[in-house]
Amino acid sequence: MTGSSVNSLDAIEVIPSGAALAAEVRGIDLSQPLPDDVQARLTEIWAEHLVLLLRGQELEDDDLIRFSDYYGGQQMGGARKKRWEIGMKESGKAASTDARVNYVTNLDKDGNPAQHNRGTGSYELRWHSDNTYVDVPPTGTMLWADVIPDDDSGQTEFCNQIRAYAEMPEDLRALIQGKHMMHDGSRNTANLVHPHREMPKTQDDIDGPVHPMVRVHPPTGKHALFLGRRWDFPSTYIVEMPNDEGEALMDRLWAHATQDKYVWTHHWKRGDFILWDNRAVMHRRTAINSNQPRILHRTMIKGVPVAAAWDSNAAAD
């Protein structure tokens, strides 16, 4: 990406996806610093579209760190942080030694593609928001594609939780008013138990933070469903409801929130950079071809405390 106008306001071009969220942004080279006015414009575009795609980026991890600094710095993944605290740091050819960056990859410790590894391997991942099992989840997540399979496996889907809440049936909206969920952090997004945790046997075994089911999206003041991740019982649950009623309500919520009309699917190419708003977007991944390597570099943006929609007089529906 060359040219004197790159990373200037007049170079920015925004191409909406045509779906419920996401836009491609052109005219930006993230390997170079961004002027203040360009940072401000990107912030506006991000608030409007929730997911940004920048193609053809040739980046180092330091570039990801610099970009995340524009938005408040980095946040280490909760499970990864716990592993590091007890001395279980990553090892192998596919591991990052920088706490600010980690690699989302299907490589094993010897650097070979595999179905199973210490992370999420090549498995399909369910709908989720990142790190809702910590007290202050990250504001956003960025991924840069270093190595991508050539068969289009490992697509990433995103769904708009602001629109899902705005279009929610009134009876369903009334059922979640004022309610909270206990978020389960025992398993990763491939439904594999973290090496420092045990599979919960009862609801009492669930250890995590309690978050409101609807939160305020700070850039816009709008309300967004905030569902996190959920596995088969016992897992994430609604604090104010009996088990059976809570499970039935969560079934309805996930079915509503992940409808096709709220979804945009990204087909990865090498050099793609994706930034999404973890406060208003859920995402999932299709299965990866376990015979081909896939390496994405990830940095999460430091979060702020979750503000419940019903606790904010300033928030708009």
Coordinates of C-alpha atoms in Angstrom, one line a residue:
M1 CA 0.0 0.0 0.0
T2 CA 1.7 3.1 -1.2
G3 CA 1.0 6.7 -2.1
S4 CA 1.3 10.1 -0.4
S5 CA -2.4 10.3 0.5
V6 CA -2.5 7.0 2.4
N7 CA -3.5 7.5 6.1
S8 CA -5.1 10.9 5.3
L9 CA -8.8 11.8 5.6
D10 CA -9.2 12.2 1.9
A11 CA -7.8 8.7 1.2
I12 CA -10.4 6.9 3.4
E13 CA -13.1 5.0 1.5
V14 CA -15.9 3.1 3.3
I15 CA -17.7 0.2 1.6
P16 CA -20.6 -1.1 3.8
S17 CA -21.1 -4.8 3.6
G18 CA -24.8 -4.6 2.8
A19 CA -25.5 -6.8 5.8
A20 CA -26.6 -5.8 9.3
L21 CA -23.0 -4.8 10.2
A22 CA -19.5 -4.5 8.9
A23 CA -17.7 -2.3 6.4
E24 CA -14.5 -2.5 4.4
V25 CA -12.2 0.6 4.9
R26 CA -9.7 1.5 2.2
G27 CA -6.9 4.0 2.2
I28 CA -5.4 3.0 5.5
D29 CA -2.0 1.4 6.1
L30 CA -1.8 0.1 9.6
S31 CA 1.9 -0.5 9.4
Q32 CA 2.3 3.3 9.6
P33 CA 1.2 5.6 12.4
L34 CA -2.3 7.2 12.0
P35 CA -2.7 10.9 12.4
D36 CA -5.2 12.1 15.1
D37 CA -7.9 13.1 12.6
V38 CA -7.7 9.6 10.9
Q39 CA -8.0 7.9 14.3
A40 CA -11.0 10.0 15.0
R41 CA -12.6 9.1 11.7
L42 CA -12.0 5.4 12.1
T43 CA -13.6 5.6 15.5
E44 CA -16.7 7.1 14.0
I45 CA -16.8 4.4 11.3
W46 CA -16.3 1.7 13.8
A47 CA -19.2 3.0 16.0
E48 CA -21.5 3.0 13.0
H49 CA -20.5 -0.4 11.5
L50 CA -19.2 -2.3 14.5
V51 CA -16.9 -4.5 12.4
L52 CA -14.2 -3.1 10.2
L53 CA -12.2 -4.9 7.5
L54 CA -8.9 -3.6 6.1
R55 CA -7.4 -5.8 3.4
G56 CA -3.9 -6.2 2.2
Q57 CA -2.2 -5.2 5.4
E58 CA 1.4 -6.3 6.0
L59 CA 1.9 -6.1 9.7
E60 CA 4.1 -6.9 12.6
D61 CA 2.9 -7.5 16.2
D62 CA 4.2 -4.1 17.1
D63 CA 1.7 -2.6 14.6
L64 CA -1.2 -4.3 16.3
I65 CA 0.0 -3.1 19.6
R66 CA 0.3 0.5 18.3
F67 CA -3.2 0.4 16.8
S68 CA -4.8 -0.9 20.0
D69 CA -3.0 1.8 21.9
Y70 CA -5.2 4.3 20.0
Y71 CA -8.2 2.8 21.8
G72 CA -6.8 2.4 25.3
G73 CA -4.3 -0.4 25.2
Q74 CA -4.3 -4.1 25.3
Q75 CA -6.1 -6.7 27.5
M76 CA -4.7 -10.2 28.0
G77 CA -7.2 -13.0 27.6
G78 CA -8.6 -14.1 31.0
A79 CA -7.8 -17.8 30.6
R80 CA -4.4 -17.0 29.2
K81 CA -3.7 -14.6 32.1
K82 CA -4.6 -17.3 34.6
R83 CA -2.4 -19.8 32.9
W84 CA 0.5 -17.4 33.0
E85 CA -0.1 -16.6 36.7
I86 CA 0.3 -20.3 37.6
G87 CA 3.3 -20.8 35.3
M88 CA 1.6 -22.4 32.3
K89 CA 3.0 -20.1 29.6
E90 CA 2.6 -21.0 26.0
S91 CA 5.3 -23.1 24.3
G92 CA 6.0 -24.3 20.8
K93 CA 6.5 -22.8 17.4
A94 CA 3.0 -21.3 17.2
A95 CA 3.1 -19.4 20.5
S96 CA 3.6 -15.7 21.2
T97 CA 5.8 -14.7 24.1
D98 CA 4.3 -11.2 24.3
A99 CA 1.4 -11.0 26.8
R100 CA -0.2 -8.3 24.6
V101 CA -0.6 -10.5 21.5
N102 CA -1.6 -14.1 21.1
Y103 CA -1.9 -16.3 18.0
V104 CA -5.2 -17.9 17.1
T105 CA -4.0 -21.0 15.3
N106 CA -4.6 -24.6 14.6
L107 CA -0.8 -25.5 14.8
D108 CA 0.3 -27.9 17.4
K109 CA 3.4 -27.4 19.6
D110 CA 5.6 -28.7 16.8
G111 CA 4.2 -26.2 14.3
N112 CA 2.0 -28.7 12.3
P113 CA -1.7 -28.2 11.6
A114 CA -3.9 -30.3 13.8
Q115 CA -7.5 -30.8 14.8
H116 CA -6.7 -30.4 18.5
N117 CA -4.1 -28.2 20.2
R118 CA -3.8 -26.2 23.4
G119 CA -6.2 -23.6 22.1
T120 CA -9.3 -24.0 19.9
G121 CA -7.5 -26.1 17.3
S122 CA -9.4 -26.6 14.1
Y123 CA -12.8 -26.9 15.7
E124 CA -16.0 -25.0 14.9
L125 CA -16.6 -22.3 17.5
R126 CA -20.1 -21.4 18.8
W127 CA -21.5 -17.9 19.0
H128 CA -19.9 -15.8 21.7
S129 CA -18.4 -12.5 22.8
D130 CA -14.8 -12.5 23.9
N131 CA -13.9 -12.9 27.5
T132 CA -17.3 -12.2 29.1
Y133 CA -16.1 -14.5 31.8
V134 CA -13.9 -11.8 33.3
D135 CA -15.2 -8.8 35.3
V136 CA -14.3 -6.3 32.6
P137 CA -14.5 -7.8 29.1
P138 CA -12.5 -6.3 26.3
T139 CA -13.9 -3.4 24.3
G140 CA -12.9 -4.9 21.0
T141 CA -10.8 -7.6 19.3
M142 CA -8.5 -7.3 16.3
L143 CA -7.3 -10.1 14.1
W144 CA -4.6 -10.0 11.4
A145 CA -4.4 -12.9 9.0
D146 CA -0.9 -14.3 8.6
V147 CA -1.6 -17.8 7.2
I148 CA -4.9 -18.8 5.8
P149 CA -6.1 -22.2 4.3
D150 CA -6.7 -22.1 0.6
D151 CA -10.1 -23.9 0.8
D152 CA -12.1 -21.1 2.5
S153 CA -12.4 -23.1 5.7
G154 CA -12.4 -21.2 9.0
Q155 CA -14.8 -18.4 8.0
T156 CA -15.8 -16.0 10.8
E157 CA -19.4 -14.8 11.2
F158 CA -20.5 -11.7 13.2
C159 CA -23.9 -10.7 14.4
N160 CA -25.3 -7.3 15.4
Q161 CA -26.6 -7.3 19.0
I162 CA -27.8 -3.7 18.9
R163 CA -30.1 -4.5 16.1
A164 CA -31.1 -7.8 17.7
Y165 CA -32.2 -6.0 20.8
A166 CA -34.0 -3.2 18.9
E167 CA -36.0 -5.7 17.0
M168 CA -36.7 -8.1 19.9
P169 CA -40.4 -9.1 20.4
E170 CA -41.9 -7.1 23.3
D171 CA -42.6 -10.2 25.4
L172 CA -39.0 -11.4 25.1
R173 CA -37.7 -7.9 26.0
A174 CA -39.9 -7.8 29.1
L175 CA -38.6 -11.2 30.2
I176 CA -35.0 -10.0 30.3
Q177 CA -35.6 -6.6 31.8
G178 CA -33.4 -6.1 34.8
K179 CA -31.9 -9.6 34.6
H180 CA -28.3 -10.8 34.8
M181 CA -26.3 -13.8 33.8
M182 CA -23.5 -15.7 35.6
H183 CA -20.9 -16.2 32.9
D184 CA -19.1 -19.6 32.7
G185 CA -15.3 -19.4 32.1
S186 CA -14.5 -23.1 32.5
R187 CA -14.3 -23.9 28.8
N188 CA -12.9 -22.2 25.7
T189 CA -14.9 -21.5 22.6
A190 CA -14.3 -25.0 21.2
N191 CA -16.0 -26.4 24.4
L192 CA -12.7 -27.7 25.7
V193 CA -12.0 -27.4 29.4
H194 CA -9.2 -24.9 30.1
P195 CA -6.1 -26.8 31.5
H196 CA -6.3 -24.9 34.7
R197 CA -10.0 -25.6 35.2
E198 CA -12.4 -28.5 35.7
M199 CA -15.7 -29.3 33.9
P200 CA -18.5 -28.0 36.1
K201 CA -20.8 -30.8 37.4
T202 CA -23.5 -28.6 39.0
Q203 CA -24.6 -25.0 38.6
D204 CA -22.8 -24.2 41.9
D205 CA -19.5 -25.0 40.2
I206 CA -19.9 -22.1 37.7
D207 CA -17.3 -19.5 38.7
G208 CA -17.4 -16.2 36.9
P209 CA -18.7 -12.6 36.9
V210 CA -22.4 -11.6 36.8
H211 CA -23.2 -9.2 33.9
P212 CA -26.5 -7.6 32.8
M213 CA -28.2 -9.2 29.8
V214 CA -28.5 -5.9 28.1
R215 CA -25.7 -3.3 28.2
V216 CA -25.1 0.2 27.0
H217 CA -22.9 0.6 23.9
P218 CA -20.8 3.6 25.0
P219 CA -20.1 5.2 21.6
T220 CA -23.8 5.4 20.6
G221 CA -25.7 5.1 23.8
K222 CA -27.8 2.3 22.3
H223 CA -28.7 -0.9 24.0
A224 CA -27.1 -4.2 23.0
L225 CA -27.9 -7.8 24.0
F226 CA -24.9 -9.1 26.0
L227 CA -25.0 -12.9 26.0
G228 CA -21.4 -14.1 26.1
R229 CA -21.0 -17.8 25.6
R230 CA -23.0 -20.8 26.6
W231 CA -22.5 -24.5 26.8
D232 CA -24.8 -27.4 27.7
F233 CA -26.1 -27.3 31.3
P234 CA -24.5 -26.6 33.7
S235 CA -23.0 -23.4 32.2
T236 CA -23.9 -19.7 31.9
Y237 CA -27.2 -19.2 33.6
I238 CA -29.7 -16.4 34.4
V239 CA -29.3 -15.4 38.1
E240 CA -32.9 -14.4 38.7
M241 CA -34.6 -17.4 37.2
P242 CA -35.0 -21.2 38.1
N243 CA -32.9 -23.5 35.9
D244 CA -35.6 -24.8 33.6
E245 CA -37.1 -21.3 32.9
G246 CA -33.7 -19.8 32.5
E247 CA -32.5 -22.4 30.0
A248 CA -35.7 -22.0 28.0
L249 CA -35.3 -18.3 27.9
M250 CA -31.7 -18.5 26.8
D251 CA -32.8 -20.9 24.0
R252 CA -35.1 -18.2 22.7
L253 CA -32.5 -15.4 23.1
W254 CA -29.8 -17.2 21.2
A255 CA -32.2 -18.2 18.5
H256 CA -33.3 -14.6 18.1
A257 CA -29.9 -13.0 18.4
T258 CA -28.2 -15.1 15.8
Q259 CA -30.8 -14.9 13.0
D260 CA -29.3 -14.7 9.5
K261 CA -30.6 -11.1 9.1
Y262 CA -28.2 -9.9 11.8
V263 CA -25.2 -11.8 10.4
W264 CA -22.2 -10.9 8.2
T265 CA -19.7 -13.7 7.2
H266 CA -16.1 -12.9 6.5
H267 CA -14.1 -15.1 4.1
W268 CA -10.5 -14.7 5.1
K269 CA -7.6 -13.8 2.8
R270 CA -4.0 -13.4 3.9
G271 CA -3.3 -9.8 5.0
D272 CA -6.9 -9.2 6.2
F273 CA -7.3 -7.1 9.3
I274 CA -10.6 -7.3 11.2
L275 CA -11.6 -5.1 14.2
W276 CA -14.9 -5.8 15.9
D277 CA -16.8 -4.2 18.8
N278 CA -17.0 -6.8 21.6
R279 CA -19.7 -4.7 23.4
A280 CA -22.2 -5.1 20.6
V281 CA -21.2 -8.0 18.4
M282 CA -21.1 -11.8 18.8
H283 CA -19.0 -14.0 16.5
R284 CA -18.4 -17.6 15.6
R285 CA -16.1 -19.6 13.4
T286 CA -16.7 -22.5 11.0
A287 CA -14.4 -25.5 11.2
I288 CA -10.9 -25.3 9.8
N289 CA -9.4 -27.8 7.5
S290 CA -7.1 -29.5 10.0
N291 CA -4.6 -30.4 7.2
Q292 CA -3.8 -26.8 6.4
P293 CA -2.2 -24.2 8.7
R294 CA -4.1 -21.1 9.9
I295 CA -2.5 -18.4 11.9
L296 CA -4.2 -15.2 13.0
H297 CA -2.5 -12.6 15.3
R298 CA -4.9 -11.3 17.9
T299 CA -4.9 -8.3 20.2
M300 CA -7.8 -7.4 22.5
I301 CA -8.5 -3.8 23.4
K302 CA -8.7 -2.9 27.1
G303 CA -12.3 -2.8 28.3
V304 CA -14.3 -0.6 30.6
P305 CA -16.9 -1.8 33.2
V306 CA -20.2 -3.1 31.7
A307 CA -23.0 -0.5 32.1
A308 CA -26.5 -2.1 32.4
A309 CA -29.1 -0.6 30.1
W310 CA -31.6 -0.3 32.9
D311 CA -29.2 1.5 35.1
S312 CA -28.5 4.3 32.7
N313 CA -30.9 7.2 32.3
A314 CA -28.8 8.6 29.4
A315 CA -29.0 5.5 27.3
A316 CA -31.3 5.3 24.3
D317 CA -33.4 2.3 23.2

